[in-house]
PDB file of C-alpha atoms in Angstrom:
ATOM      1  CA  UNK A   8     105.699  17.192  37.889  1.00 54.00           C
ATOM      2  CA  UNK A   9     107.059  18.919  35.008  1.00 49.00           C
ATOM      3  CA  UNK A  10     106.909  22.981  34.246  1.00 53.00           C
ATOM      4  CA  UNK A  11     109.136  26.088  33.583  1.00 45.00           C
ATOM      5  CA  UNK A  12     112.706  25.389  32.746  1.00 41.00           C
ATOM      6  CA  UNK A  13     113.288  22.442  35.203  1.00 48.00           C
ATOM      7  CA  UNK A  14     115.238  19.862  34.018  1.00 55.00           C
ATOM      8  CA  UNK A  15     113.153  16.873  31.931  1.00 69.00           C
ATOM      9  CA  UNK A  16     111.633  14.025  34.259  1.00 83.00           C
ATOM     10  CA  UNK A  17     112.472  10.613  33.532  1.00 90.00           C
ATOM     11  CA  UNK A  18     110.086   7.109  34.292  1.00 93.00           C
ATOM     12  CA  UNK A  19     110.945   3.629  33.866  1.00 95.00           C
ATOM     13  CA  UNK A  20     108.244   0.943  33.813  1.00 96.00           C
ATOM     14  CA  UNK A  21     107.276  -2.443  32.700  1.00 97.00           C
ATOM     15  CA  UNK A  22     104.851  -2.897  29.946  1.00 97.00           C
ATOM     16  CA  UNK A  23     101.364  -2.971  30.813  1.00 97.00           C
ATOM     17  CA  UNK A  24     101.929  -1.125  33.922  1.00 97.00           C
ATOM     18  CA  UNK A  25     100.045   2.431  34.114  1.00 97.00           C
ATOM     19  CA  UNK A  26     101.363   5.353  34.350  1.00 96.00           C
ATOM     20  CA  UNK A  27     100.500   8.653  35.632  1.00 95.00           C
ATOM     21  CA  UNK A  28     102.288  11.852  34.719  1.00 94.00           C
ATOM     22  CA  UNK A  29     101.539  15.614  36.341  1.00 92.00           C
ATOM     23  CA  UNK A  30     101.922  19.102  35.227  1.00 89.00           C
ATOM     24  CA  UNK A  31     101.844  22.321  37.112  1.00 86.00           C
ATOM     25  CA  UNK A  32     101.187  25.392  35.248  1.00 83.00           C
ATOM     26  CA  UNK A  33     101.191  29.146  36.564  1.00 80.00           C
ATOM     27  CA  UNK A  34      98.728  31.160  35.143  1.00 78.00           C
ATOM     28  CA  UNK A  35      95.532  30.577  34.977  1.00 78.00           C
ATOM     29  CA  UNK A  36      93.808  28.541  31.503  1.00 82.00           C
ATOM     30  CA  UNK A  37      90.443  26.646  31.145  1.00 82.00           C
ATOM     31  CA  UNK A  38      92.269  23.938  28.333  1.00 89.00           C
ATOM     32  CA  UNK A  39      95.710  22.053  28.984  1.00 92.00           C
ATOM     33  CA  UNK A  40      96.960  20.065  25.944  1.00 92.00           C
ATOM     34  CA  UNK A  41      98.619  17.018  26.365  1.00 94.00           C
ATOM     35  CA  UNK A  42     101.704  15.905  23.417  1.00 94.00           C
ATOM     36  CA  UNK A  43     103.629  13.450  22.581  1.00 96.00           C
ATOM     37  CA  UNK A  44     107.191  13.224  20.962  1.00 93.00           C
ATOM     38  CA  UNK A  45     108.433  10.462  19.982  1.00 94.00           C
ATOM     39  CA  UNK A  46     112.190   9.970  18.745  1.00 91.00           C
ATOM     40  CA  UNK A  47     113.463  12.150  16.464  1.00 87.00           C
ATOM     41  CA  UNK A  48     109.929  13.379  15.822  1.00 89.00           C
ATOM     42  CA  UNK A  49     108.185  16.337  16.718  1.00 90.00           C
ATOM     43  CA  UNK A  50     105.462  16.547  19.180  1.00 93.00           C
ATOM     44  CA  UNK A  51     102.095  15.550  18.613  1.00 93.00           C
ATOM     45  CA  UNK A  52      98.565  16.194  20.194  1.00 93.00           C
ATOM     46  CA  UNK A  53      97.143  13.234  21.982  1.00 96.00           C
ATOM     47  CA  UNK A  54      94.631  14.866  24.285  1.00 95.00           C
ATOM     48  CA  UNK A  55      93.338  18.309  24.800  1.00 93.00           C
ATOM     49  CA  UNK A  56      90.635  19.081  27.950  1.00 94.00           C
ATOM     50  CA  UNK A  57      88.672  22.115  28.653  1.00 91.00           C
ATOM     51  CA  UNK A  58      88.261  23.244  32.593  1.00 87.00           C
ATOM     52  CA  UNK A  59      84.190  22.121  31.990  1.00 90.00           C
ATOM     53  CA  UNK A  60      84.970  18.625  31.506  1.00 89.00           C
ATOM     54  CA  UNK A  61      87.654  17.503  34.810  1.00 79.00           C
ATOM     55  CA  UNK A  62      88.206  14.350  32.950  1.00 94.00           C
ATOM     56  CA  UNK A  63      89.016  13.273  29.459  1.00 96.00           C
ATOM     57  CA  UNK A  64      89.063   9.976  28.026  1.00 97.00           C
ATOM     58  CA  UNK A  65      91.092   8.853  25.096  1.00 96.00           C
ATOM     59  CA  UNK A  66      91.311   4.864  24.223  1.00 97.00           C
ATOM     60  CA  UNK A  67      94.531   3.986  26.854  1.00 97.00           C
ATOM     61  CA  UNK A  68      95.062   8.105  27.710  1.00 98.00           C
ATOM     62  CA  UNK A  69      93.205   9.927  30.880  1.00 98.00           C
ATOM     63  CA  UNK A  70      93.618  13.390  31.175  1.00 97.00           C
ATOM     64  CA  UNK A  71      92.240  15.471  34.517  1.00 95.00           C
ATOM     65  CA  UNK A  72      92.379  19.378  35.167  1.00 93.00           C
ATOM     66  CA  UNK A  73      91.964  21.173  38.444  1.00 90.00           C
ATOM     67  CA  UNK A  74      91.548  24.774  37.931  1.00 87.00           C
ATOM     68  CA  UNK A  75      91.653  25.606  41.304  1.00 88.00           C
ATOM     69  CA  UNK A  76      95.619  24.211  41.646  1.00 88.00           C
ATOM     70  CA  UNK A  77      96.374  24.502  38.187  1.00 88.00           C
ATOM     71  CA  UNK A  78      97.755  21.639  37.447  1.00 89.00           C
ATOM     72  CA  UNK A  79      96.939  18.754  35.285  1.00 92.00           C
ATOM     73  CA  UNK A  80      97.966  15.101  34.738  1.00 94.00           C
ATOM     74  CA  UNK A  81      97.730  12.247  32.165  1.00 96.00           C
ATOM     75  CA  UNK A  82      97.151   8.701  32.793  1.00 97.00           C
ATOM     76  CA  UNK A  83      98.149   5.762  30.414  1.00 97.00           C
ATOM     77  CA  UNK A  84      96.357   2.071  31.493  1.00 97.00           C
ATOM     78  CA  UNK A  85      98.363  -0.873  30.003  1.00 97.00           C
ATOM     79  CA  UNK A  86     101.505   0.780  28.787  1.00 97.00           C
ATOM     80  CA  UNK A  87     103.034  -0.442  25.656  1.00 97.00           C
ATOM     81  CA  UNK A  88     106.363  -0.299  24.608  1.00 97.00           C
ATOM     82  CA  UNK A  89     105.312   1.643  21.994  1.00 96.00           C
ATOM     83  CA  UNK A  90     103.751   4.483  24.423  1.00 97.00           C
ATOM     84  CA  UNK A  91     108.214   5.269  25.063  1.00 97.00           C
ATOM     85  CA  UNK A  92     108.205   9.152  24.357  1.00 96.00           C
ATOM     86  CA  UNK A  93     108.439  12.441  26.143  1.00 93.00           C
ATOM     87  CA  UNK A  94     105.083  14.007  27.101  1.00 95.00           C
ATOM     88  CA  UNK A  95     104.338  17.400  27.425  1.00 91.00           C
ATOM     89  CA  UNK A  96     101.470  19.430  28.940  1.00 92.00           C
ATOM     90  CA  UNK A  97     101.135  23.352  27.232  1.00 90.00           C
ATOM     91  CA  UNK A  98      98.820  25.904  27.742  1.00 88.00           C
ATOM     92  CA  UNK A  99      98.131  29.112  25.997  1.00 82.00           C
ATOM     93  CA  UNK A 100     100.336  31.315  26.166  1.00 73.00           C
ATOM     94  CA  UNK A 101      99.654  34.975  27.855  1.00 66.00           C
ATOM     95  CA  UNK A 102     101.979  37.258  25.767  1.00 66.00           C
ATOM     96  CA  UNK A 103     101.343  35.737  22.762  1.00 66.00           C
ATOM     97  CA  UNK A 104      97.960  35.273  20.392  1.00 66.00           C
ATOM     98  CA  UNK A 105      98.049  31.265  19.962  1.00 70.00           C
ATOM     99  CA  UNK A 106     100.991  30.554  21.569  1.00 78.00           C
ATOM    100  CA  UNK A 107     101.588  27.396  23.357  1.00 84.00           C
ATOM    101  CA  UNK A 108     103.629  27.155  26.718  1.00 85.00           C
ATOM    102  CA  UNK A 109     105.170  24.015  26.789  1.00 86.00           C
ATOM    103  CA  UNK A 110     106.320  22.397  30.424  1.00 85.00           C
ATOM    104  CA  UNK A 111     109.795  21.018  30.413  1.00 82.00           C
ATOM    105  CA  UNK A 112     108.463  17.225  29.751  1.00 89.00           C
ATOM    106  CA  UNK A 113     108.158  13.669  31.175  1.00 92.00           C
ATOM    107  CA  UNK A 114     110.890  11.416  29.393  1.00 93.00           C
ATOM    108  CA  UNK A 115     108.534   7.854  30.041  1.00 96.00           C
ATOM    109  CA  UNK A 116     110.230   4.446  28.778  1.00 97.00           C
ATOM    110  CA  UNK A 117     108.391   1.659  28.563  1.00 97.00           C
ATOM    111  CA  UNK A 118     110.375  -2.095  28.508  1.00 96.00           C
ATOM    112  CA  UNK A 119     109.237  -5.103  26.910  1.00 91.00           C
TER     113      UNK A 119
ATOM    114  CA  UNK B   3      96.263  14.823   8.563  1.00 60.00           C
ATOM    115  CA  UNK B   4      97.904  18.343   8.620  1.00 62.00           C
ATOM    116  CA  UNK B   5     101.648  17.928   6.701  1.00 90.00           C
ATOM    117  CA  UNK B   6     104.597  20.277   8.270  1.00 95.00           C
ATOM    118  CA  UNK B   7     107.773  19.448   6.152  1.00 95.00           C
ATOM    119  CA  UNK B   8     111.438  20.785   7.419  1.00 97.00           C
ATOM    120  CA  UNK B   9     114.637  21.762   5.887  1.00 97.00           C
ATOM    121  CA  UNK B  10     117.164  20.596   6.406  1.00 97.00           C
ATOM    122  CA  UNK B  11     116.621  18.002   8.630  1.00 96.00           C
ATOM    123  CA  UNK B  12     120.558  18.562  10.198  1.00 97.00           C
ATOM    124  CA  UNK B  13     123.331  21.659   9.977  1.00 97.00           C
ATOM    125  CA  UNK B  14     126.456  21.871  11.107  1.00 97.00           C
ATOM    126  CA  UNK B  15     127.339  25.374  11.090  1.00 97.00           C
ATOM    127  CA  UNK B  16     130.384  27.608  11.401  1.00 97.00           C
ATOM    128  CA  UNK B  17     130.616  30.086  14.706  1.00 97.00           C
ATOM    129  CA  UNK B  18     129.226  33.711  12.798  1.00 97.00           C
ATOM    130  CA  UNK B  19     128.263  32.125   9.907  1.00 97.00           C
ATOM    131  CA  UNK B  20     124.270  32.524   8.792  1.00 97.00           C
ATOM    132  CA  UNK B  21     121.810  29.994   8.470  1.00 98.00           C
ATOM    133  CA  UNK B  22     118.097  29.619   7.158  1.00 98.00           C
ATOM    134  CA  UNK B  23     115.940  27.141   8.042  1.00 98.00           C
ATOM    135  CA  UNK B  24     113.083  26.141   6.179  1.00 98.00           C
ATOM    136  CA  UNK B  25     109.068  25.250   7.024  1.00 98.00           C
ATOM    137  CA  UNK B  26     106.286  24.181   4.376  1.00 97.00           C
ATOM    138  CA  UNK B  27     102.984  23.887   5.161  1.00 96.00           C
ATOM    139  CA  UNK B  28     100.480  22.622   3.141  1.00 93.00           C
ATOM    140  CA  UNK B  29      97.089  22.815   4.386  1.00 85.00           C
ATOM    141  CA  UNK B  30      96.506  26.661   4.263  1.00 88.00           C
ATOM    142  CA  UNK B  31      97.103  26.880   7.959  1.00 90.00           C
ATOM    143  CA  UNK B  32      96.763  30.724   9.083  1.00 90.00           C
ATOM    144  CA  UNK B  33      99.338  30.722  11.852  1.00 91.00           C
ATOM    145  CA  UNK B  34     102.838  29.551  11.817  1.00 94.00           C
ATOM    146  CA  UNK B  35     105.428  29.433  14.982  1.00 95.00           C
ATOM    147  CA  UNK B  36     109.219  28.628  14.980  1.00 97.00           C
ATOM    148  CA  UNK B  37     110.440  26.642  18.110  1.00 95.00           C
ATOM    149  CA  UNK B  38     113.494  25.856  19.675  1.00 95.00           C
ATOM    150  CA  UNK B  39     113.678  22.483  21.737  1.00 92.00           C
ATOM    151  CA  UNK B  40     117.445  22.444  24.182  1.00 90.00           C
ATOM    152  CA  UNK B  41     118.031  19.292  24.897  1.00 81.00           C
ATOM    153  CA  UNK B  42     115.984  18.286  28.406  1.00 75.00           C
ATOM    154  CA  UNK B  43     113.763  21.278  27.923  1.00 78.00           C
ATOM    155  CA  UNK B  44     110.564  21.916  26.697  1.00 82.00           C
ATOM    156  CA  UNK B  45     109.978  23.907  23.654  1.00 90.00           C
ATOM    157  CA  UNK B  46     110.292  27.963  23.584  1.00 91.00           C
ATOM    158  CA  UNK B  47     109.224  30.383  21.152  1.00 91.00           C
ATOM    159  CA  UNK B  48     111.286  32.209  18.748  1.00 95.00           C
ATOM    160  CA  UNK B  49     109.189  34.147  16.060  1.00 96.00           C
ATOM    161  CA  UNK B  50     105.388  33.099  14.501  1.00 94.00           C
ATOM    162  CA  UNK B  51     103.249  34.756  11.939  1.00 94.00           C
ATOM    163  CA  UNK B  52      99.378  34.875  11.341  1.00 90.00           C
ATOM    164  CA  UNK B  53      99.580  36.081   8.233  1.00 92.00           C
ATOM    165  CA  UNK B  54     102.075  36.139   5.031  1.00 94.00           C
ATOM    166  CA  UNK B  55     104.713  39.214   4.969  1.00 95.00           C
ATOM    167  CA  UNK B  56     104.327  39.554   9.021  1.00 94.00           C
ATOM    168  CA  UNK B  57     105.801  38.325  11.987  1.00 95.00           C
ATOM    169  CA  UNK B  58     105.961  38.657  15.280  1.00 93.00           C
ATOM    170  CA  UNK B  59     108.383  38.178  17.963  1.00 93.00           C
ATOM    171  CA  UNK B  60     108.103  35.260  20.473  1.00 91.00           C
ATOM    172  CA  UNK B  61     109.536  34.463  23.747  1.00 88.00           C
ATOM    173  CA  UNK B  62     113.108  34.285  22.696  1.00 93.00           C
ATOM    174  CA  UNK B  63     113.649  36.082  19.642  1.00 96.00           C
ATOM    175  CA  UNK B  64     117.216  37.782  19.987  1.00 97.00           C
ATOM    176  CA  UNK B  65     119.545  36.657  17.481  1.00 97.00           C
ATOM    177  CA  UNK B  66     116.893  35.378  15.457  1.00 98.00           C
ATOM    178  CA  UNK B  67     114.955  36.802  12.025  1.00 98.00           C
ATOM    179  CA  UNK B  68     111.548  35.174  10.870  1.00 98.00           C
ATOM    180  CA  UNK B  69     110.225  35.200   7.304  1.00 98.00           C
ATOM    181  CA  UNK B  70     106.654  34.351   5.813  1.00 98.00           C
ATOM    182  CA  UNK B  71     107.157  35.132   2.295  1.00 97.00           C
ATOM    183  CA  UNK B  72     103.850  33.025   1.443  1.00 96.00           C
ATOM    184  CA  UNK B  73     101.420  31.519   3.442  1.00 95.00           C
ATOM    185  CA  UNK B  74     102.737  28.201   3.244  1.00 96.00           C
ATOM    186  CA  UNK B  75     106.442  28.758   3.788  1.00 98.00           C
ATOM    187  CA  UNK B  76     108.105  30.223   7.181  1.00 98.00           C
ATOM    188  CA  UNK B  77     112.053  30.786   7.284  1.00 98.00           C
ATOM    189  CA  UNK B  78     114.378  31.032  10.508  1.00 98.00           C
ATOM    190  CA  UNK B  79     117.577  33.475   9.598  1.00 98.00           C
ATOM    191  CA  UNK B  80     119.926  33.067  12.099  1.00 97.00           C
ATOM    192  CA  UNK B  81     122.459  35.946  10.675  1.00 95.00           C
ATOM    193  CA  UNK B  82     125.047  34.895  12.756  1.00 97.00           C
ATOM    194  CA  UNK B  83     124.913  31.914  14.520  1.00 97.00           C
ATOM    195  CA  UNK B  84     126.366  31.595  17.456  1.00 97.00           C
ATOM    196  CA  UNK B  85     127.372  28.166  20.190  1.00 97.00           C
ATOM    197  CA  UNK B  86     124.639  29.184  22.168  1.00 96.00           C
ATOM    198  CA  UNK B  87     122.329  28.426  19.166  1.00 97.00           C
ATOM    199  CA  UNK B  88     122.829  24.578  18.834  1.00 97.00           C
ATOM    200  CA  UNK B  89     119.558  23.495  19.386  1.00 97.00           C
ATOM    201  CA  UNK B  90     116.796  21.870  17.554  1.00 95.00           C
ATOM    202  CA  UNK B  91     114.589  23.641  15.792  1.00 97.00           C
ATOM    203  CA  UNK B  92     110.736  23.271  15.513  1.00 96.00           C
ATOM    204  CA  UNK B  93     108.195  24.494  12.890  1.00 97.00           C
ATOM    205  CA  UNK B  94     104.310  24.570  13.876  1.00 94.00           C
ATOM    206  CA  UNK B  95     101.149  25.607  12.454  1.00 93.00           C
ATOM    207  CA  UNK B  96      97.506  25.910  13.386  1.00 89.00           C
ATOM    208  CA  UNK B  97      94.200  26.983  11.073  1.00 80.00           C
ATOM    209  CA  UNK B  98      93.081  29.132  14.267  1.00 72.00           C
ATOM    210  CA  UNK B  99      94.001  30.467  17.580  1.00 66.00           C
ATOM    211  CA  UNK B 100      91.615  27.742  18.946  1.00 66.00           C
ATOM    212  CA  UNK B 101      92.890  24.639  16.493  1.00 68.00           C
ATOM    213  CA  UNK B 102      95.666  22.234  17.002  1.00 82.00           C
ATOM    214  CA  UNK B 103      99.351  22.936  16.757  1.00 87.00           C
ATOM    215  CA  UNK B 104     101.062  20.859  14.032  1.00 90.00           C
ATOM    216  CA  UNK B 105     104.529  20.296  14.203  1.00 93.00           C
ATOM    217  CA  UNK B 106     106.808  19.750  11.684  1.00 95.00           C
ATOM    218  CA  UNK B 107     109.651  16.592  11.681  1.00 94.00           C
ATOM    219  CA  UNK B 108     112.789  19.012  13.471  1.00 95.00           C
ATOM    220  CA  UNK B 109     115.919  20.820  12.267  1.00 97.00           C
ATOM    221  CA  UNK B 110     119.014  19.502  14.608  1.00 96.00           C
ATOM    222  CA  UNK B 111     121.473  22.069  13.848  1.00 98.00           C
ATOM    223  CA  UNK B 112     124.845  22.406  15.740  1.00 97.00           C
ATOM    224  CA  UNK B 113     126.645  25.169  15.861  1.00 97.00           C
ATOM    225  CA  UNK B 114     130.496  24.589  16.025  1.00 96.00           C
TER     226      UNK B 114
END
């Protein structure tokens, strides 16, 4: 699972297998958002959940959050070569009005 | 679709010289945030603004200046840049503390 300043994950799967990536964060939030960079792009938002729903849905994407061990994880059913990125999970920050704490990452690649 | 545009995209710069890097934004977004992204890592906060003519230190702001001459633009001054400073560079905004993060394309800048 990714958080903090370790070192970026890495995953290497077939397409259409699924995929599930964790996140462990350490203080305490009731929304975890899930992004997505691509290559040479920044990241993007691809699913955001709130402590009241457990379980978000998103076409392919599945996000969960447990409060109670802070942590958090994203599914993707039926992988596509196009899903090859690095994920992050942030939180809001504690210091900071809006900021975003970003976990070090999941590097997934997805082969053809 | 919120639009974040960077410049330049890439810098090589000199040990102790100064650089500026530039954000646009064009969708009257309130808050503004300048990331840096070390290879591996996640992302970590430098400077960000709420409004124009303020900003605020981040995570990591030491050997870093932040202007927001306008509400749309956001500059990183790096007054002397240093090795340790190769990185690249991220530009975000949001409409609210609540709202999306919207990142802008990247500034890979190497400092040699």
């Amino acid at each position: 699972s990714q958080w903090g300043e370790e070192n970026l994950q890495a995953l290497s799967i077939q397409e259409g297998e699924d995929v599930t990536m964790n996140c462990s964060y350490k203080t305490y939030t009731t929304v975890v958002q899930w992004y997505r960079q691509k290559s040479g792009k920044g990241p993007a938002l691809i699913i955001l959940i709130r402590s009241n729903e457990r379980e978000k849905r998103s076409g392919r994407l599945r996000a969960t959050l447990d409060t109670s061990s802070q942590s958090s994880s994203l599914s993707i059913t039926g992988t596509l070569a196009t899903d090859t990125a690095v994920y992050f999970c942030a939180t809001p920050g504690t210091q900071v009005v809006g900021q975003l704490t970003f976990g070090s990452g999941t590097r997934l690649q997805v082969y053809a | 679709e919120a639009a974040v545009t960077q410049s330049p995209r890439s810098k090589v710069a000199v040990t102790g010289g100064k650089v500026t890097l530039s954000c646009h934004q064009t969708n009257n977004h309130d808050y503004m945030y300048w990331y840096r992204q070390d290879t591996g890592h996640g992302l970590r906060l430098i400077h960000y603004s709420y409004v124009a003519d303020s900003t605020e230190k981040g995570d990591i702001p030491d050997g870093y200046k932040a202007s927001r001459p306008s509400q749309e633009n956001f500059s990183l001054i790096l007054e002397l840049a240093s090795l340790s400073q190769t990185a690249v560079y991220f530009c975000a905004s949001r409409l609210g503390i609540q709202d999306t993060q919207y990142f802008g394309p990247g500034t890979r800048l190497l400092v040699l």
